[in-house]
mmCIF file of C-alpha atoms in Angstrom:
data_model
loop_
_atom_site.group_PDB
_atom_site.id
_atom_site.type_symbol
_atom_site.label_atom_id
_atom_site.label_comp_id
_atom_site.label_asym_id
_atom_site.label_seq_id
_atom_site.Cartn_x
_atom_site.Cartn_y
_atom_site.Cartn_z
ATOM 1 C CA MET A 1 -96.200 87.498 17.219
ATOM 2 C CA THR A 2 -93.078 89.538 17.819
ATOM 3 C CA ASP A 3 -92.841 92.813 15.601
ATOM 4 C CA GLU A 4 -89.942 92.828 13.336
ATOM 5 C CA PHE A 5 -86.801 94.468 14.398
ATOM 6 C CA ILE A 6 -85.479 96.456 11.160
ATOM 7 C CA ILE A 7 -82.005 98.062 11.360
ATOM 8 C CA LYS A 8 -80.992 100.723 9.050
ATOM 9 C CA SER A 9 -77.481 102.647 8.411
ATOM 10 C CA LEU A 10 -78.426 106.331 9.307
ATOM 11 C CA SER A 11 -76.985 109.741 7.716
ATOM 12 C CA ALA A 12 -79.903 112.178 6.904
ATOM 13 C CA LEU A 13 -80.571 115.059 8.990
ATOM 14 C CA GLU A 14 -84.084 114.094 10.049
ATOM 15 C CA ASP A 15 -83.065 110.721 11.181
ATOM 16 C CA LEU A 16 -79.958 111.765 13.280
ATOM 17 C CA GLN A 17 -82.403 114.362 14.884
ATOM 18 C CA GLU A 18 -84.616 111.341 15.762
ATOM 19 C CA VAL A 19 -81.552 109.563 17.383
ATOM 20 C CA GLN A 20 -80.902 112.672 19.429
ATOM 21 C CA ARG A 21 -84.586 112.405 20.940
ATOM 22 C CA LEU A 22 -84.131 108.719 21.663
ATOM 23 C CA GLU A 23 -80.608 109.427 23.345
ATOM 24 C CA ALA A 24 -81.884 112.339 25.491
ATOM 25 C CA LEU A 25 -84.909 110.005 26.662
ATOM 26 C CA VAL A 26 -82.640 107.007 27.545
ATOM 27 C CA TRP A 27 -79.592 108.843 28.735
ATOM 28 C CA GLY A 28 -81.249 111.816 30.142
ATOM 29 C CA MET A 29 -78.216 114.266 29.557
ATOM 30 C CA ASP A 30 -76.747 116.273 26.586
ATOM 31 C CA CYS A 31 -77.019 114.889 23.342
ATOM 32 C CA VAL A 32 -74.198 114.044 20.841
ATOM 33 C CA PRO A 33 -74.242 117.106 18.312
ATOM 34 C CA ILE A 34 -75.569 116.503 14.838
ATOM 35 C CA HIS A 35 -72.684 118.070 13.381
ATOM 36 C CA GLN A 36 -70.557 115.474 15.032
ATOM 37 C CA THR A 37 -72.549 112.557 13.973
ATOM 38 C CA ILE A 38 -72.990 113.685 10.529
ATOM 39 C CA THR A 39 -69.213 114.250 10.192
ATOM 40 C CA ALA A 40 -68.428 110.850 11.655
ATOM 41 C CA VAL A 41 -70.719 109.136 9.308
ATOM 42 C CA LYS A 42 -68.888 111.008 6.425
ATOM 43 C CA ASN A 43 -65.498 109.761 7.490
ATOM 44 C CA GLY A 44 -65.817 106.230 8.214
ATOM 45 C CA GLY A 45 -68.067 106.229 11.180
ATOM 46 C CA LEU A 46 -71.564 104.666 11.593
ATOM 47 C CA VAL A 47 -74.827 105.406 13.213
ATOM 48 C CA LEU A 48 -77.520 102.380 12.958
ATOM 49 C CA GLY A 49 -81.136 102.698 13.852
ATOM 50 C CA GLY A 50 -83.483 100.065 14.879
ATOM 51 C CA TYR A 51 -86.971 100.340 14.170
ATOM 52 C CA ILE A 52 -90.359 98.538 15.039
ATOM 53 C CA ASN A 53 -93.462 99.581 13.069
ATOM 54 C CA GLY A 54 -91.244 102.693 11.733
ATOM 55 C CA GLN A 55 -90.696 103.837 15.085
ATOM 56 C CA LEU A 56 -86.877 104.224 16.018
ATOM 57 C CA VAL A 57 -86.369 102.004 19.282
ATOM 58 C CA GLY A 58 -82.891 101.948 19.450
ATOM 59 C CA PHE A 59 -79.440 103.164 17.746
ATOM 60 C CA GLN A 60 -75.998 102.804 18.000
ATOM 61 C CA TYR A 61 -73.105 105.235 17.339
ATOM 62 C CA SER A 62 -69.211 104.597 16.430
ATOM 63 C CA PHE A 63 -66.581 106.750 14.824
ATOM 64 C CA PRO A 64 -62.962 106.014 13.355
ATOM 65 C CA GLY A 65 -60.085 105.522 15.961
ATOM 66 C CA PHE A 66 -56.637 105.107 15.241
ATOM 67 C CA LYS A 67 -53.930 104.070 17.707
ATOM 68 C CA ASP A 68 -50.256 102.764 17.404
ATOM 69 C CA GLY A 69 -50.526 102.511 13.547
ATOM 70 C CA ARG A 70 -53.749 100.810 13.562
ATOM 71 C CA GLY A 71 -57.317 101.842 12.562
ATOM 72 C CA TYR A 72 -60.255 100.700 14.256
ATOM 73 C CA LEU A 73 -63.972 101.232 15.017
ATOM 74 C CA CYS A 74 -64.691 103.380 18.439
ATOM 75 C CA SER A 75 -68.328 102.496 19.256
ATOM 76 C CA HIS A 76 -69.288 105.178 21.585
ATOM 77 C CA MET A 77 -73.200 104.806 22.514
ATOM 78 C CA LEU A 78 -75.882 102.088 22.050
ATOM 79 C CA ALA A 79 -79.328 102.864 23.494
ATOM 80 C CA ILE A 80 -82.519 101.152 23.394
ATOM 81 C CA HIS A 81 -85.992 102.606 24.607
ATOM 82 C CA PRO A 82 -86.923 101.735 27.784
ATOM 83 C CA ALA A 83 -90.075 99.946 26.656
ATOM 84 C CA HIS A 84 -88.086 97.637 24.341
ATOM 85 C CA GLN A 85 -84.961 96.619 26.548
ATOM 86 C CA LYS A 86 -84.108 93.257 27.547
ATOM 87 C CA LYS A 87 -85.475 91.918 24.323
ATOM 88 C CA GLY A 88 -82.143 91.176 22.680
ATOM 89 C CA TYR A 89 -82.427 94.290 20.506
ATOM 90 C CA GLY A 90 -78.868 95.513 21.591
ATOM 91 C CA ARG A 91 -77.100 92.296 20.644
ATOM 92 C CA LEU A 92 -78.570 92.849 16.918
ATOM 93 C CA LEU A 93 -77.476 96.209 16.563
ATOM 94 C CA LYS A 94 -73.973 95.170 17.837
ATOM 95 C CA LEU A 95 -74.260 92.252 15.197
ATOM 96 C CA ALA A 96 -75.341 94.580 12.536
ATOM 97 C CA GLN A 97 -72.506 97.227 13.577
ATOM 98 C CA LYS A 98 -70.009 94.142 12.826
ATOM 99 C CA GLU A 99 -70.970 93.397 9.452
ATOM 100 C CA GLU A 100 -71.070 97.290 8.538
ATOM 101 C CA ALA A 101 -67.656 97.516 10.053
ATOM 102 C CA LEU A 102 -66.268 94.708 8.054
ATOM 103 C CA LYS A 103 -67.620 96.185 4.979
ATOM 104 C CA LYS A 104 -65.635 99.346 5.815
ATOM 105 C CA GLY A 105 -62.550 97.372 6.217
ATOM 106 C CA TYR A 106 -62.254 97.367 9.871
ATOM 107 C CA ASP A 107 -61.056 94.488 12.065
ATOM 108 C CA LEU A 108 -61.394 95.851 15.251
ATOM 109 C CA ILE A 109 -64.036 97.526 17.318
ATOM 110 C CA THR A 110 -63.545 99.115 20.812
ATOM 111 C CA TRP A 111 -65.840 100.638 23.136
ATOM 112 C CA THR A 112 -66.155 101.229 27.193
ATOM 113 C CA TYR A 113 -68.677 100.231 29.347
ATOM 114 C CA ASP A 114 -69.416 100.299 33.177
ATOM 115 C CA PRO A 115 -68.069 96.941 34.331
ATOM 116 C CA LEU A 116 -70.654 96.873 37.224
ATOM 117 C CA GLU A 117 -73.743 97.113 34.857
ATOM 118 C CA SER A 118 -74.331 93.259 34.569
ATOM 119 C CA VAL A 119 -76.613 93.532 31.477
ATOM 120 C CA ASN A 120 -73.685 95.126 29.580
ATOM 121 C CA ALA A 121 -71.374 92.910 30.897
ATOM 122 C CA ASN A 122 -73.332 89.907 29.744
ATOM 123 C CA LEU A 123 -73.766 91.167 26.320
ATOM 124 C CA ASN A 124 -70.153 92.560 25.645
ATOM 125 C CA ILE A 125 -68.439 89.776 27.145
ATOM 126 C CA GLY A 126 -70.593 86.861 27.470
ATOM 127 C CA LYS A 127 -72.587 87.055 24.003
ATOM 128 C CA LEU A 128 -70.191 89.176 21.886
ATOM 129 C CA LYS A 129 -67.085 87.626 23.130
ATOM 130 C CA ALA A 130 -65.473 90.881 23.381
ATOM 131 C CA VAL A 131 -62.333 90.768 26.055
ATOM 132 C CA CYS A 132 -61.017 93.032 28.263
ATOM 133 C CA SER A 133 -57.427 93.930 29.773
ATOM 134 C CA THR A 134 -57.859 97.777 30.464
ATOM 135 C CA TYR A 135 -59.661 99.366 33.360
ATOM 136 C CA MET A 136 -59.814 103.188 33.244
ATOM 137 C CA GLU A 137 -60.514 105.044 36.519
ATOM 138 C CA ASP A 138 -63.007 107.616 36.264
ATOM 139 C CA CYS A 139 -62.829 107.800 32.691
ATOM 140 C CA TYR A 140 -65.548 110.707 32.174
ATOM 141 C CA GLY A 141 -65.063 112.389 35.385
ATOM 142 C CA ASN A 142 -68.274 113.434 37.192
ATOM 143 C CA MET A 143 -71.444 112.537 35.561
ATOM 144 C CA LYS A 144 -74.955 113.739 36.563
ATOM 145 C CA ASP A 145 -77.149 111.484 34.696
ATOM 146 C CA THR A 146 -79.496 108.923 36.320
ATOM 147 C CA LEU A 147 -77.053 105.934 35.434
ATOM 148 C CA ASN A 148 -74.022 107.290 36.522
ATOM 149 C CA GLU A 149 -74.434 109.828 39.245
ATOM 150 C CA GLY A 150 -73.167 108.802 42.648
ATOM 151 C CA LEU A 151 -70.427 106.632 41.521
ATOM 152 C CA SER A 152 -66.943 107.418 39.825
ATOM 153 C CA THR A 153 -67.077 106.725 36.006
ATOM 154 C CA ASP A 154 -64.682 103.816 35.908
ATOM 155 C CA ARG A 155 -64.742 101.730 32.872
ATOM 156 C CA PHE A 156 -63.720 98.621 31.017
ATOM 157 C CA MET A 157 -62.217 99.258 27.759
ATOM 158 C CA VAL A 158 -63.128 96.118 25.626
ATOM 159 C CA GLU A 159 -61.819 94.742 22.276
ATOM 160 C CA TRP A 160 -63.977 93.092 19.763
ATOM 161 C CA ASN A 161 -61.897 91.511 16.938
ATOM 162 C CA ILE A 162 -64.633 90.865 14.302
ATOM 163 C CA ARG A 163 -62.505 88.886 11.781
ATOM 164 C CA GLN A 164 -60.643 86.447 14.371
ATOM 165 C CA GLU A 165 -64.064 85.562 16.635
ATOM 166 C CA ALA A 166 -65.241 83.053 13.487
ATOM 167 C CA LYS A 167 -62.088 81.026 14.269
ATOM 168 C CA GLU A 168 -62.442 78.068 16.899
ATOM 169 C CA GLU A 169 -62.343 79.494 20.321
ATOM 170 C CA THR A 170 -60.302 77.600 23.307
ATOM 171 C CA PRO A 171 -63.356 77.202 25.739
ATOM 172 C CA LEU A 172 -62.557 78.241 29.288
ATOM 173 C CA PRO A 173 -62.302 75.426 31.952
ATOM 174 C CA ASP A 174 -65.241 74.289 33.565
ATOM 175 C CA LYS A 175 -63.870 75.204 37.128
ATOM 176 C CA ALA A 176 -62.780 78.872 37.967
ATOM 177 C CA ILE A 177 -61.186 79.870 41.190
ATOM 178 C CA HIS A 178 -63.158 82.222 43.558
ATOM 179 C CA ILE A 179 -60.964 84.497 45.402
ATOM 180 C CA VAL A 180 -64.032 86.886 46.580
ATOM 181 C CA THR A 181 -66.203 85.730 49.674
ATOM 182 C CA THR A 182 -69.458 87.680 49.261
ATOM 183 C CA GLY A 183 -72.585 87.750 51.781
ATOM 184 C CA MET A 184 -76.067 89.098 51.912
ATOM 185 C CA ASN A 185 -77.134 92.338 53.831
ATOM 186 C CA GLY A 186 -80.188 92.964 55.647
ATOM 187 C CA GLN A 187 -81.834 94.786 52.642
ATOM 188 C CA GLY A 188 -81.134 91.658 50.486
ATOM 189 C CA PHE A 189 -78.279 93.192 48.968
ATOM 190 C CA PRO A 190 -75.081 91.237 47.962
ATOM 191 C CA TYR A 191 -71.681 92.765 49.419
ATOM 192 C CA ILE A 192 -68.132 91.591 49.275
ATOM 193 C CA LYS A 193 -66.845 90.371 52.557
ATOM 194 C CA ASP A 194 -63.208 89.361 51.805
ATOM 195 C CA TYR A 195 -60.804 88.869 48.928
ATOM 196 C CA HIS A 196 -57.358 87.667 48.303
ATOM 197 C CA PHE A 197 -54.858 87.353 45.344
ATOM 198 C CA GLU A 198 -52.540 84.293 46.265
ATOM 199 C CA THR A 199 -53.254 82.390 43.274
ATOM 200 C CA ASN A 200 -51.922 81.953 39.616
ATOM 201 C CA ALA A 201 -55.111 79.874 38.537
ATOM 202 C CA GLU A 202 -55.805 79.752 34.845
ATOM 203 C CA VAL A 203 -59.208 81.092 35.543
ATOM 204 C CA ILE A 204 -60.493 83.398 38.186
ATOM 205 C CA ALA A 205 -63.999 84.501 38.863
ATOM 206 C CA ILE A 206 -64.870 88.103 40.311
ATOM 207 C CA PRO A 207 -68.347 88.839 41.355
ATOM 208 C CA ILE A 208 -70.680 91.693 40.567
ATOM 209 C CA PRO A 209 -73.973 92.609 41.590
ATOM 210 C CA THR A 210 -76.840 91.988 38.906
ATOM 211 C CA ASP A 211 -78.398 95.304 39.939
ATOM 212 C CA ILE A 212 -75.888 97.774 41.034
ATOM 213 C CA GLN A 213 -78.433 100.783 39.844
ATOM 214 C CA GLN A 214 -80.956 99.362 42.667
ATOM 215 C CA ILE A 215 -78.288 99.140 45.116
ATOM 216 C CA LYS A 216 -77.285 102.770 44.213
ATOM 217 C CA LYS A 217 -80.843 103.973 44.753
ATOM 218 C CA SER A 218 -81.021 102.091 48.140
ATOM 219 C CA ASP A 219 -77.527 101.988 49.624
ATOM 220 C CA LEU A 220 -75.130 104.446 47.953
ATOM 221 C CA ARG A 221 -72.166 103.647 50.257
ATOM 222 C CA LEU A 222 -72.566 100.017 49.289
ATOM 223 C CA ALA A 223 -72.508 100.861 45.622
ATOM 224 C CA ILE A 224 -69.338 102.865 46.217
ATOM 225 C CA ASP A 225 -67.841 99.922 47.996
ATOM 226 C CA TRP A 226 -68.380 97.521 45.132
ATOM 227 C CA ARG A 227 -66.832 100.165 42.835
ATOM 228 C CA LEU A 228 -63.575 100.459 45.056
ATOM 229 C CA LYS A 229 -63.228 96.783 45.702
ATOM 230 C CA THR A 230 -63.914 95.620 42.205
ATOM 231 C CA GLY A 231 -61.635 98.128 41.000
ATOM 232 C CA GLU A 232 -58.801 97.226 42.934
ATOM 233 C CA LEU A 233 -59.450 93.492 41.977
ATOM 234 C CA PHE A 234 -59.711 94.331 38.379
ATOM 235 C CA LYS A 235 -56.688 96.400 38.201
ATOM 236 C CA ALA A 236 -54.767 93.767 39.962
ATOM 237 C CA LEU A 237 -55.588 90.968 37.650
ATOM 238 C CA PHE A 238 -55.030 92.895 34.464
ATOM 239 C CA ALA A 239 -51.607 93.845 35.814
ATOM 240 C CA LYS A 240 -50.807 89.959 36.375
ATOM 241 C CA GLY A 241 -51.470 89.251 32.623
ATOM 242 C CA TYR A 242 -55.212 88.230 33.070
ATOM 243 C CA VAL A 243 -57.986 89.207 30.632
ATOM 244 C CA ALA A 244 -61.886 89.411 31.192
ATOM 245 C CA ALA A 245 -63.039 86.736 28.837
ATOM 246 C CA GLY A 246 -66.104 85.081 30.133
ATOM 247 C CA ILE A 247 -69.369 85.260 32.109
ATOM 248 C CA GLU A 248 -70.408 82.997 34.788
ATOM 249 C CA ARG A 249 -74.089 83.299 35.699
ATOM 250 C CA GLU A 250 -74.585 80.419 38.374
ATOM 251 C CA GLN A 251 -75.031 82.040 41.808
ATOM 252 C CA GLY A 252 -78.520 83.256 41.564
ATOM 253 C CA GLU A 253 -79.998 86.454 40.920
ATOM 254 C CA ASN A 254 -78.170 88.615 42.830
ATOM 255 C CA ILE A 255 -74.558 87.949 41.833
ATOM 256 C CA GLN A 256 -72.829 87.202 38.217
ATOM 257 C CA ASN A 257 -69.153 86.697 37.841
ATOM 258 C CA TYR A 258 -66.636 87.845 35.367
ATOM 259 C CA LEU A 259 -64.270 84.966 34.299
ATOM 260 C CA PHE A 260 -60.531 86.412 34.047
ATOM 261 C CA LYS A 261 -58.428 84.040 31.958
ATOM 262 C CA LYS A 262 -54.700 83.897 32.141
ATOM 263 C CA THR A 263 -52.380 85.106 29.450
ATOM 264 C CA ARG A 264 -48.817 85.918 29.059
ATOM 265 C CA ILE A 265 -47.591 89.206 31.516
ATOM 266 C CA ARG A 266 -47.364 92.446 29.615
ATOM 267 C CA GLY A 267 -43.968 92.882 28.248
ATOM 268 C CA GLU A 268 -42.928 89.041 27.813
ATOM 269 C CA SER A 269 -41.768 88.237 24.439
ATOM 270 C CA GLY A 270 -43.137 85.417 22.351
#
């Protein structure tokens, strides 16, 4: 029988100190100061803790944002203890975040993530149905933690319209156009052979490796090649009016695809 995963909204000093300890374990870098998290919680922000048998095994931290006359919740950090990852707890924390955000009056949650991290892509775009139309190059500068060291900190900025997602969605077409050719090197790692942009297809598939961290550890040059080539593809598609709106996991364990859906070109009226 699986232990129950209990989620609580946190604001007490001792709880936020426990969050810091888990943050240090998972990320291996300087923690968000408690004076920041306490202030955020008191001013429209949110810290959620996920517990199993009374032990904190996951958390989510977000704070208020404001742009172009619109307030939203900026989701900054989500972490799960290494012993409890890949069990669906991250999704449960995000769903709890959505419910708490709705109570606070938000209708939009935004956050950034590394588009080459396939697990995050599958959660954010595939399961939560957030969308992305913004690529941020080297968003956080040079970071020395285990997950980020060696690669530029390029990020997707995703938007999760939490009041609209209950509406009936138009499904993506069954057949996406593949504009990238991939291969497998001698180490068993996928690589991009070639790609082109000569298409105005309704849906375009762009591959990423399922384990960029393993590639980075074994072949940093190949990991950098994935970063540079996918970055060029993502930026070009966003400029053409596409949004990342789905995930396709049909090509085996080494590759999964983003599905980019055609929308109107930026600046068009209507």
